[in-house]
Tab-separated table of C-alpha atoms and ligand atoms in Angstrom:
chain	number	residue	atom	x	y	z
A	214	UNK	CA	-16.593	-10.951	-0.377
A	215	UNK	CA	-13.303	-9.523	1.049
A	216	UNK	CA	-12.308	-6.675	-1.034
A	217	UNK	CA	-14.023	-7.729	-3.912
A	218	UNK	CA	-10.440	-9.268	-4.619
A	219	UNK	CA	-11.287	-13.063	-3.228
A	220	UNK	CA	-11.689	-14.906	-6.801
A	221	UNK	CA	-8.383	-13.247	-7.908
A	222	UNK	CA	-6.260	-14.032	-4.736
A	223	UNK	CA	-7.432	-15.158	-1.721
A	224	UNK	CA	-9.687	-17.603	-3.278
A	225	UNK	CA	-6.307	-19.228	-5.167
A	226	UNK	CA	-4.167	-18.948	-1.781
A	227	UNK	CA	-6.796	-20.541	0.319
A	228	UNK	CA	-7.452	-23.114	-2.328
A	229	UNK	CA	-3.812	-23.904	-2.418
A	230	UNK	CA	-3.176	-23.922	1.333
A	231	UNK	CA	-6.000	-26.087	2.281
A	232	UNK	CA	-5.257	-28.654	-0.593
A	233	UNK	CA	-1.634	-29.183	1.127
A	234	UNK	CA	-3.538	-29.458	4.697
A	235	UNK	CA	-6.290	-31.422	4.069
A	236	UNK	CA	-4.611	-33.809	1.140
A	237	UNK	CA	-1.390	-34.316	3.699
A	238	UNK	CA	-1.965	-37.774	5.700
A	239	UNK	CA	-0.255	-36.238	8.275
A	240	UNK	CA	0.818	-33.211	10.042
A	241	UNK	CA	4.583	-33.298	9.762
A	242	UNK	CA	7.243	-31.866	8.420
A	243	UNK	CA	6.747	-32.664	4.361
A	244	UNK	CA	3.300	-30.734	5.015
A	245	UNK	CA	5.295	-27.655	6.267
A	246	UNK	CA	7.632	-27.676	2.902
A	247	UNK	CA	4.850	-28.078	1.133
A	248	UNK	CA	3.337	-25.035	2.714
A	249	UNK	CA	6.427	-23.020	2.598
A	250	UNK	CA	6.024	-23.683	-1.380
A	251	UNK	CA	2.764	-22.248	-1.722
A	252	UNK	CA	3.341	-19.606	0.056
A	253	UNK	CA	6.407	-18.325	-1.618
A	254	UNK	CA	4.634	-19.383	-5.360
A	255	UNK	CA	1.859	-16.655	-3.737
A	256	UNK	CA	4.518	-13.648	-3.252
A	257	UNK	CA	5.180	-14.091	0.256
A	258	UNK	CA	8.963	-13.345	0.495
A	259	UNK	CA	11.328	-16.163	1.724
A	260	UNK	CA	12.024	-14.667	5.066
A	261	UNK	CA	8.349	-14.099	6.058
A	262	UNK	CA	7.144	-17.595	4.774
A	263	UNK	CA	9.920	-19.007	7.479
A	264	UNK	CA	8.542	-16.767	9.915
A	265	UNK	CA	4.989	-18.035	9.196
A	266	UNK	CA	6.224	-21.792	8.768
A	267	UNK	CA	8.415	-21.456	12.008
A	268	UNK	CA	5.693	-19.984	14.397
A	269	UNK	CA	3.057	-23.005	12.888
A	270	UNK	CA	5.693	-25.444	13.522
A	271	UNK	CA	6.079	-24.412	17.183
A	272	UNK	CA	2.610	-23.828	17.627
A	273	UNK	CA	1.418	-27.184	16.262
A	274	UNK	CA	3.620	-28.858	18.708
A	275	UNK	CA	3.191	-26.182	22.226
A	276	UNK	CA	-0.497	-26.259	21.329
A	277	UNK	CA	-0.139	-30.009	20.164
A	278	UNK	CA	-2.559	-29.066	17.447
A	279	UNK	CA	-3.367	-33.398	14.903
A	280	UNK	CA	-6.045	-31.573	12.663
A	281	UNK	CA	-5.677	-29.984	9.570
A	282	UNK	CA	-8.657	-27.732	10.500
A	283	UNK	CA	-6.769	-26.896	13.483
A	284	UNK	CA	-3.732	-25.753	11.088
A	285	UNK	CA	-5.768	-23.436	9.196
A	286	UNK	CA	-7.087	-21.118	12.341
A	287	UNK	CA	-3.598	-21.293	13.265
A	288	UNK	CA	-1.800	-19.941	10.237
A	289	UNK	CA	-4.729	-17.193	10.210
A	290	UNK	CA	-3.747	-16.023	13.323
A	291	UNK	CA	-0.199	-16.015	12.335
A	292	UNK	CA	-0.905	-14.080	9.522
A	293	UNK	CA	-3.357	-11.868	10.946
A	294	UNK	CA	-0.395	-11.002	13.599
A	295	UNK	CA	1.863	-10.066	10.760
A	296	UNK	CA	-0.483	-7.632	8.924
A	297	UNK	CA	-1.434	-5.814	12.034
A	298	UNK	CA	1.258	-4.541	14.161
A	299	UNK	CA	-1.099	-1.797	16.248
A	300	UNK	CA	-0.249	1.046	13.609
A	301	UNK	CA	-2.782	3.421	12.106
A	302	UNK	CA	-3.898	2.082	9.050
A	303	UNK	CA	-6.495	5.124	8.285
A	304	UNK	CA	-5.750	8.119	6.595
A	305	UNK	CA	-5.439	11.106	9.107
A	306	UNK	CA	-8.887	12.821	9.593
A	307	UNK	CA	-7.070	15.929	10.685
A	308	UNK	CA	-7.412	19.035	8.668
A	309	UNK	CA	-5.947	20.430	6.817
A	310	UNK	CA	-4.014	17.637	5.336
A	311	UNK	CA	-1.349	17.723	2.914
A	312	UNK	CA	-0.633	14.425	1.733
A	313	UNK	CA	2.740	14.038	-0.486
A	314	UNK	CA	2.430	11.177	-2.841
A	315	UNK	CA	5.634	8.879	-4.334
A	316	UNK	CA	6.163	5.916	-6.129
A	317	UNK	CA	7.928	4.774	-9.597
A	318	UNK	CA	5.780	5.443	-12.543
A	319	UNK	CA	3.146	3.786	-14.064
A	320	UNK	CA	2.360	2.286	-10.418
A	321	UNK	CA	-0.803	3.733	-10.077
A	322	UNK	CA	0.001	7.284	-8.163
A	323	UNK	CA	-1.979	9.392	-10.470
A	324	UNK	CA	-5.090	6.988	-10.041
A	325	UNK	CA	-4.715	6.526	-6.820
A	326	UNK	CA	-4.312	10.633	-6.459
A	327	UNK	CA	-8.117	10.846	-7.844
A	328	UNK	CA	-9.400	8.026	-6.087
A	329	UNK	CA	-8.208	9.699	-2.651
A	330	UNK	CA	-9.302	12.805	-3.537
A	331	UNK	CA	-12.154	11.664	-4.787
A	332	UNK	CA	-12.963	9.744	-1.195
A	333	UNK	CA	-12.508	12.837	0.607
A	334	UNK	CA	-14.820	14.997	-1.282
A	335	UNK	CA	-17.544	12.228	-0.908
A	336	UNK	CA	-16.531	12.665	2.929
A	337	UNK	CA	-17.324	16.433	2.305
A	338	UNK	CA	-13.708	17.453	2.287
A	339	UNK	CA	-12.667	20.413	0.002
A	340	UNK	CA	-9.939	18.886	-1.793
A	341	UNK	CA	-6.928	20.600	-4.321
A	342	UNK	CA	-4.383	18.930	-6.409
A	343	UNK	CA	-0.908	19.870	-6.579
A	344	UNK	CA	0.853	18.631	-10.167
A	345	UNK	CA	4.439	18.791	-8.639
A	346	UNK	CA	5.646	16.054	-10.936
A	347	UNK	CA	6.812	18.583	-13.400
A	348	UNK	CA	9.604	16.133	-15.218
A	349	UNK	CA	6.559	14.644	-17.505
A	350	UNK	CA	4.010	16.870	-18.785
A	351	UNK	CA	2.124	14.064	-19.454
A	352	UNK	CA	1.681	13.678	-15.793
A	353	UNK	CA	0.216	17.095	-14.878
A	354	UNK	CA	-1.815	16.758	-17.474
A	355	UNK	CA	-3.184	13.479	-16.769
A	356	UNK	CA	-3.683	15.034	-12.921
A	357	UNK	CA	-5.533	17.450	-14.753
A	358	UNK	CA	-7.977	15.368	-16.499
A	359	UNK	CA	-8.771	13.993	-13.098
A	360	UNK	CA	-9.026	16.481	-11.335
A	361	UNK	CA	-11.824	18.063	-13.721
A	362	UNK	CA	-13.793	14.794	-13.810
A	363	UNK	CA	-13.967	14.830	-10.016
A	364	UNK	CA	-14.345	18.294	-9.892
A	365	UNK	CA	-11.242	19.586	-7.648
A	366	UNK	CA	-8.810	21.864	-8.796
A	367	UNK	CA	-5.331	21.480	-9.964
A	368	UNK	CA	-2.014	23.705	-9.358
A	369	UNK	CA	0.238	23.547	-12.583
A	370	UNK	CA	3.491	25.074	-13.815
A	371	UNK	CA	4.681	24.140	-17.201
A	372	UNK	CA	6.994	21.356	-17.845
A	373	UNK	CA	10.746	21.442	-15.945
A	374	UNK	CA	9.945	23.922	-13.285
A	375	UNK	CA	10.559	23.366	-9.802
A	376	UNK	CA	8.597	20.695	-8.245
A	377	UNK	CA	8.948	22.929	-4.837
A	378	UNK	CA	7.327	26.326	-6.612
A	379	UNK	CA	4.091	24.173	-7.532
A	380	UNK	CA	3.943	23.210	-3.798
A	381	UNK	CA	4.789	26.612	-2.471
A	382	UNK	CA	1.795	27.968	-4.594
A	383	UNK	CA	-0.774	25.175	-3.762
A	384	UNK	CA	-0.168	25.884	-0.312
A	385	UNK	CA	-0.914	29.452	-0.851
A	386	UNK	CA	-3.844	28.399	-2.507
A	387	UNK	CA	-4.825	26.178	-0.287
A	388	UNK	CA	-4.622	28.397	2.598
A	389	UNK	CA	-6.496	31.337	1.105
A	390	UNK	CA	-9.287	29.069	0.064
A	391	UNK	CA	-9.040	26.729	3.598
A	392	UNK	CA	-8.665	23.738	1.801
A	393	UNK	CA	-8.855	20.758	3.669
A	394	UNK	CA	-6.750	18.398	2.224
A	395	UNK	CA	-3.910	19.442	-0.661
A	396	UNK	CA	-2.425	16.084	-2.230
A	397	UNK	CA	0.295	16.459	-3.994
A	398	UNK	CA	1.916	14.378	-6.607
A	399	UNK	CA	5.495	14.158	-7.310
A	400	UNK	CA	8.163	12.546	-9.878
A	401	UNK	CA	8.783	8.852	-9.705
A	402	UNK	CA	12.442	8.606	-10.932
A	403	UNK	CA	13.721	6.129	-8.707
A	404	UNK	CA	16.761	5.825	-10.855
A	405	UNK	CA	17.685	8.962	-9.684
A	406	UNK	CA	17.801	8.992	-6.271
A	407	UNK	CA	19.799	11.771	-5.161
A	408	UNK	CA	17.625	13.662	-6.905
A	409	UNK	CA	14.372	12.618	-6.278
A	410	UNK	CA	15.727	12.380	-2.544
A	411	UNK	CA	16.540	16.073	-2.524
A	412	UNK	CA	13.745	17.017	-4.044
A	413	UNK	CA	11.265	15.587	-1.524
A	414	UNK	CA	13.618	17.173	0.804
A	415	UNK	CA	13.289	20.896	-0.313
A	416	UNK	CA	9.567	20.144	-0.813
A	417	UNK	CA	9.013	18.897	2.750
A	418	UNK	CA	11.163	22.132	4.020
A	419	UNK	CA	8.554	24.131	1.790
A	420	UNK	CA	5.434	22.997	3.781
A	421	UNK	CA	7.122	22.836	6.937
A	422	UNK	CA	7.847	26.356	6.729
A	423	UNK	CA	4.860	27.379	4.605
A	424	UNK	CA	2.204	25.371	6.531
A	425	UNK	CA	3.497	24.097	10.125
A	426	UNK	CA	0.091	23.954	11.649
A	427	UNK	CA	-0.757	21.194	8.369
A	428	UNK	CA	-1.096	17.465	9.110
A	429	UNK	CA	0.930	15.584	6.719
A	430	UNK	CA	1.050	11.844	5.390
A	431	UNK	CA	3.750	10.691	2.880
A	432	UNK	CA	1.935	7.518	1.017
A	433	UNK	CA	4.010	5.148	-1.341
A	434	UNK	CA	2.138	3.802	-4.092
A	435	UNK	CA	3.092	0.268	-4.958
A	436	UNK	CA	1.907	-1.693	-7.738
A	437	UNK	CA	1.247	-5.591	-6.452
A	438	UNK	CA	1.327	-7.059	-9.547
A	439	UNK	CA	4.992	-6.256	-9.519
A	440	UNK	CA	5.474	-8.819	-6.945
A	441	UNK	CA	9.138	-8.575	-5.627
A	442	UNK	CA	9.809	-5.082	-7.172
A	443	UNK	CA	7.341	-3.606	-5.200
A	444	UNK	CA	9.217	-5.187	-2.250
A	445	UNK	CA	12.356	-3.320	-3.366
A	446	UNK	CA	10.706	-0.365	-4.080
A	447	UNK	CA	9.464	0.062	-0.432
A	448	UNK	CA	12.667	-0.529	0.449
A	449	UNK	CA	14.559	2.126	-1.586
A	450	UNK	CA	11.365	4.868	-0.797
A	451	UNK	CA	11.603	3.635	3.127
A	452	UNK	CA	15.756	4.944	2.987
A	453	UNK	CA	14.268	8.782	0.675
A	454	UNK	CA	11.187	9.446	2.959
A	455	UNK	CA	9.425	9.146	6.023
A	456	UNK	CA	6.950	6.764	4.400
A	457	UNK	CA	3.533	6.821	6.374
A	458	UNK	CA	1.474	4.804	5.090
A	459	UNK	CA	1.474	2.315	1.226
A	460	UNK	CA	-1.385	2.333	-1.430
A	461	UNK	CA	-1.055	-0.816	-2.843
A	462	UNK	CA	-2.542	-1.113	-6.217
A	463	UNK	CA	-3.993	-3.646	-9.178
A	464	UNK	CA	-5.177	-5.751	-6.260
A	465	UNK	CA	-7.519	-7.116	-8.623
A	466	UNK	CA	-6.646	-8.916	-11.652
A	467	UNK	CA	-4.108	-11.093	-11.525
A	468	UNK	CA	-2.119	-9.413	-8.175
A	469	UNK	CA	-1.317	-12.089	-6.121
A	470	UNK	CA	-1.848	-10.642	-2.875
A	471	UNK	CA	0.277	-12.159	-0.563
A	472	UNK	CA	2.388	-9.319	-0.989
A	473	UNK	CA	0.515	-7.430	1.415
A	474	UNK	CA	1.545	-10.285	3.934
A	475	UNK	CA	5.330	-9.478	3.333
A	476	UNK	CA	5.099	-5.430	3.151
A	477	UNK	CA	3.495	-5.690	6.621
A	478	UNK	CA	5.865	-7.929	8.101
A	479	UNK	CA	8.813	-6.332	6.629
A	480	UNK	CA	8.364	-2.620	6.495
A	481	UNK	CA	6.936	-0.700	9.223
A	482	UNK	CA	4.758	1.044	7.179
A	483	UNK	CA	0.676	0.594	7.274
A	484	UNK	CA	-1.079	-0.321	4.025
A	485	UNK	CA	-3.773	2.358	3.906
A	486	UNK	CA	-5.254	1.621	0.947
A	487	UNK	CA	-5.743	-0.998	-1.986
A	488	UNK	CA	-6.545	-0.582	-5.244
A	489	UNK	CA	-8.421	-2.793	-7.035
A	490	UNK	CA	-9.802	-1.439	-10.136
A	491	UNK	CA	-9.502	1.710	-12.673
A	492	UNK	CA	-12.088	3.736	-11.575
A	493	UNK	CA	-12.078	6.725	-9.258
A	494	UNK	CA	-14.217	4.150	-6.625
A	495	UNK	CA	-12.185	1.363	-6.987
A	496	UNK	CA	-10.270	2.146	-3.973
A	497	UNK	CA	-10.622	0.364	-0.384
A	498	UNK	CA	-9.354	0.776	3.280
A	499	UNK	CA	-7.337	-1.621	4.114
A	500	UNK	CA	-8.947	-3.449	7.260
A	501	UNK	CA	-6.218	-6.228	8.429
A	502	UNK	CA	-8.187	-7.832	10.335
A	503	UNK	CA	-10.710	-8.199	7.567
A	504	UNK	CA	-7.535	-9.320	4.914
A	505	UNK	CA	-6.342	-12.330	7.389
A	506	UNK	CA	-10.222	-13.097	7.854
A	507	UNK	CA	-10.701	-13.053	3.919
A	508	UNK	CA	-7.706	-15.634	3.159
A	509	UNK	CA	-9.908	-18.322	5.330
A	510	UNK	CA	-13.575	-17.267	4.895
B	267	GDP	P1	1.309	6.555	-12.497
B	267	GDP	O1	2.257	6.598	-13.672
B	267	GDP	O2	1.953	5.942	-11.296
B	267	GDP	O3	0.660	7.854	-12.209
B	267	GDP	O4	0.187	5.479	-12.903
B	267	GDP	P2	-1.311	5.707	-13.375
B	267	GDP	O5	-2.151	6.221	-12.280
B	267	GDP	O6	-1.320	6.460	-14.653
B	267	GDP	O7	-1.731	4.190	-13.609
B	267	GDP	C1	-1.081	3.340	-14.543
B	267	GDP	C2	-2.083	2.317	-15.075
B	267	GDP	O8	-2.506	1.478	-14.014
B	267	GDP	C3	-3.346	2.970	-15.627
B	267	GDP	O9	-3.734	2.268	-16.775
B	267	GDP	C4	-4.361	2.781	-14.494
B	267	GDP	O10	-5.677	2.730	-14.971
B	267	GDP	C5	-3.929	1.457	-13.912
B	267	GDP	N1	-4.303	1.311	-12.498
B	267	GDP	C6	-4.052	2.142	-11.454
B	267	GDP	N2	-4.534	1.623	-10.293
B	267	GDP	C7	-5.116	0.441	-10.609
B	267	GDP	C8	-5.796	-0.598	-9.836
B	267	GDP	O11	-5.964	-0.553	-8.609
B	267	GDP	N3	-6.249	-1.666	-10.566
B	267	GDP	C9	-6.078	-1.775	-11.912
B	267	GDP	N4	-6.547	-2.860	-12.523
B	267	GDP	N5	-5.446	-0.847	-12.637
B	267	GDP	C10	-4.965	0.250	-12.007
């Protein structure tokens, strides 16, 4: 089972794909609208489900392709084209690593923060936390009560200080005790955008002056139930930061995944991750090869 995330999504898109290729009489152009349909109904954004419909339409005929079976390997290999554009879709094994993390709240960035942090430590990383989302205090403490239940430590300043200051110091901290990996969590106030842009900006300048010889990853955590916001919000994050790779989260449930489909095509940024669950396990590489394989197992 793909991802552990088949029932939820890919079990519902393949169902629906094959019932308009295999119930279809014929391989014309009413199957192709009826494909576009379920493919947009599954949160695959306009402009991809053309490009997906528009390839399989050329394809069928250049390849003269009459049966529906014949249709389904096709629009996996479509798909599996979009998802997997030759980019890195692993976290960077280089240490140390210093990994900033954004998204809106309530996305799953906290979560996420553990469940990364968590993953390295199993991989026998030393791991420390940097709270630099200082607007909520909720937040730092929430990092907190992760970080003690997987057992890493967290750098804090009270409530409204400088998001930059908790970096500078977690840097210091991670230097002196050769941390390998420092990830770092920061506001999510997309509404303000100036701000939060020159915020990452001064923090960025802080490790690039503080830590040079530091490998860094910026990850954008996206929340896939939120369908088409999640779209925008990788589109907003994409103009702030140099985004390097997406955790996409609630995978499980009642996500419907074909979101993945569309932030691959669209963005060129690598999921890295998915999320599909609360726990500090519930977190997955994202293998797109694997993905296009699990939508037609
Ligand atoms: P933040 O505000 O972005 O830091 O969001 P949190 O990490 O606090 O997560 C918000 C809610 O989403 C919490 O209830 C999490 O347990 C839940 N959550 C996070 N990731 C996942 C996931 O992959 N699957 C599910 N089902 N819930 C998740």
């Amino acid at each position: 089972m793909a991802f552990g995330v088949k029932k939820s999504f890919f079990g519902r898109l393949q169902e629906k794909i094959e019932d308009v290729i295999f119930m279809r009489p014929e391989i014309d152009e009413e199957m192709l609208d009826e494909l576009e349909e379920v493919l947009i109904t599954s949160d695959i954004g306009m402009d991809t489900t053309m490009k997906i419909t528009q390839k399989l339409r050329e394809d069928i005929k250049k390849l003269n392709i009459r049966d529906p079976e014949g249709v389904k390997t096709r629009i996996k290999t479509i798909v599996k084209e979009l998802i997997d554009k030759g980019e890195a879709h692993q976290l960077s094994e280089k240490t140390p690593l210093i990994i900033l993390m954004i998204g809106v709240n309530g996305g799953g960035k906290t979560t996420s923060i553990a469940k990364i942090a968590k993953r390295c430590k199993d991989q026998g990383k030393t791991v420390l936390l940097a709270a630099a989302d200082t607007f909520r205090a909720a937040a730092s403490e929430q990092l907190e009560v992760w970080g003690n239940r997987i057992g890493v430590n967290v750098i804090r300043h009270k409530e409204g200080a400088d998001p930059s200051a908790v970096i500078f110091d977690a840097i210091q901290s991670a230097k002196a005790k050769q941390v390998d990996v420092l990830i770092c969590d920061t506001a999510g106030r997309l509404q303000t955008k100036k701000n939060l842009m020159t915020e990452l900006e001064k923090m960025n300048k802080v490790i690039e002056r503080e830590y040079p010889e530091a490998d860094r990853e910026t990850l954008l955590v996206l929340d896939a139930a939120t369908g088409k916001n999640a779209i925008s919000q990788a589109r907003e994050f994409g103009e702030i930061a140099d985004i390097t790779g997406i955790v996409l989260t609630k995978l499980d449930g009642t996500a419907k995944g074909g979101i993945v489909i569309t932030i691959s095509d669209e963005f060129k940024m690598p999921v890295k991750f998915i999320g599909v669950g609360e726990g500090m396990d519930d977190l997955k590489e994202f293998d797109p090869a694997e993905f296009a394989e699990g939508i037609f197992e």
